[in-house]
C-alpha positions in Angstrom: 50.6 -163.3 103.9 54.0 -162.8 105.5 56.7 -161.1 103.5 59.9 -163.1 103.1 62.5 -161.3 100.9 64.9 -163.5 99.0 68.3 -162.0 99.8 71.7 -162.2 98.1 74.8 -161.1 100.0 77.9 -160.1 98.1 81.2 -159.4 100.0 84.8 -160.4 99.5 85.5 -160.3 103.2 84.5 -163.7 104.8 84.0 -162.3 108.3 81.7 -159.5 107.1 79.8 -162.0 105.0 79.4 -164.4 108.0 78.3 -161.6 110.4 75.8 -160.1 108.0 74.4 -163.6 107.3 74.0 -164.3 111.1 72.2 -161.0 111.6 69.8 -161.5 108.7 69.0 -165.1 109.6 67.5 -163.9 112.9 64.8 -162.2 110.9 61.6 -164.0 109.8 61.1 -161.6 106.9 64.5 -162.3 105.3 65.6 -165.5 103.5 69.3 -165.6 102.5 69.3 -167.4 99.2 72.9 -167.0 98.3 76.3 -165.5 99.2 78.9 -164.4 96.7 82.5 -163.5 97.2 83.0 -161.2 94.2 81.2 -159.3 91.5 81.4 -161.9 88.8 79.7 -164.5 91.0 77.1 -162.0 92.0 76.2 -161.1 88.3 75.9 -164.8 87.5 73.6 -165.5 90.5 71.5 -162.4 89.9 70.9 -163.3 86.2 69.4 -166.6 87.5 66.6 -164.5 89.1 64.8 -165.1 92.4 66.5 -162.3 94.3 64.4 -159.5 95.9 67.1 -157.8 98.0 70.8 -157.4 97.4 73.4 -156.5 100.0 76.4 -155.4 98.0 80.0 -154.5 98.9 81.6 -151.8 96.8 85.3 -152.7 96.7 85.8 -156.3 95.5 88.2 -158.1 93.2 87.1 -158.6 89.6 84.1 -156.4 89.5 83.2 -153.7 92.0 79.7 -153.4 93.4 79.1 -150.4 91.1 80.0 -152.5 88.1 77.7 -155.2 89.2 74.8 -152.8 89.3 75.8 -151.4 85.9 75.8 -155.0 84.5 72.1 -155.6 85.5 69.1 -155.0 83.4 66.5 -152.6 85.0 63.9 -155.3 85.2 66.3 -157.7 87.0 67.2 -155.1 89.7 66.4 -156.2 93.2 66.2 -153.7 96.1 69.7 -152.6 96.7 71.7 -151.9 99.9 75.3 -151.1 99.7 77.2 -152.6 102.7 80.8 -151.4 102.7 83.7 -149.9 104.6 84.0 -146.9 102.3 81.7 -143.9 102.8 82.9 -142.0 99.7 80.6 -144.1 97.5 77.3 -143.1 99.2 76.3 -140.4 96.8 76.8 -142.7 93.8 74.9 -145.5 95.6 71.8 -143.3 96.0 72.1 -142.1 92.4 71.7 -145.9 91.6 68.5 -145.9 93.6 69.9 -147.8 96.6 67.5 -148.2 99.5 70.3 -147.7 102.1 74.1 -147.5 102.6 75.5 -149.5 105.6 79.0 -148.9 106.9 81.1 -151.7 108.3 81.3 -152.9 111.0 77.6 -153.5 110.9 75.6 -152.3 113.8 72.5 -154.4 114.5 70.3 -151.4 115.3 71.4 -149.6 112.2 70.6 -152.8 110.2 67.1 -152.9 111.7 66.5 -149.3 110.5 67.8 -150.3 107.0 65.5 -153.3 106.9 62.5 -151.1 107.9 63.3 -148.9 104.9 63.7 -152.0 102.6 60.3 -153.3 103.7 58.6 -149.9 103.1 60.2 -149.8 99.6 59.1 -153.4 98.9 55.5 -152.6 100.0 55.4 -149.5 97.7 57.0 -151.5 94.9 54.4 -154.2 95.2 51.6 -151.7 95.3 52.8 -150.0 92.1 53.1 -153.4 90.5 49.5 -154.3 91.5 48.3 -151.0 90.1 50.1 -151.5 86.9 48.6 -154.9 86.5 45.1 -153.5 87.1 45.6 -150.8 84.6 46.8 -153.3 82.0 43.7 -155.4 82.7 41.5 -152.4 82.2 43.3 -151.6 78.9 42.8 -155.2 77.7 39.1 -155.2 78.5 38.6 -151.8 76.8 40.3 -153.2 73.7 38.1 -156.3 73.7 34.9 -154.2 74.2 35.9 -152.1 71.2 36.1 -155.1 68.9 32.9 -156.2 67.1 31.5 -159.7 67.3 30.3 -161.7 64.3 26.9 -160.1 64.4 28.2 -156.5 64.4 27.5 -155.9 68.1 30.1 -154.5 70.4 31.4 -157.2 72.7 31.6 -156.1 76.4 32.5 -158.0 79.6 30.3 -157.5 82.6 33.0 -157.8 85.3 36.5 -156.5 86.0 38.5 -158.7 88.5 40.9 -156.6 90.6 43.1 -158.2 93.3 43.1 -156.2 96.5 45.1 -156.7 99.7 46.9 -159.8 98.6 
């Protein structure tokens, strides 16, 4: 199955937003599901869900990109790429677990490197998620097998379904 990351772009500069959109729409593995012009719009859209990847400017009116990240719950956090003209926020971005930090003007080759990193992180995130689901299933089966049936016999299941490779 082909990966197609649902992507939200947030930037207050219309030309930067248009250019990044045009670059990303050339990719089969990216689907731009929204574009926001400020931090408040971004938070509202992110709380609706359905976003796998977030390209986020730092300096915006209303709420900065850093405030947007601070306003999200950990379980709502998509993969994060800061896309900005300011290099002084890079350390803070990586402290927030950003996948990458792109400087404007966007270079298509540098964006391709960024998206390779994003896809690698997405693959490892999916793998961790699948492992967590399998461990939860094992725990659930163990709990069931430790309960007694009406006749006093331990109840055990004969099979453990585990999804592998999609």
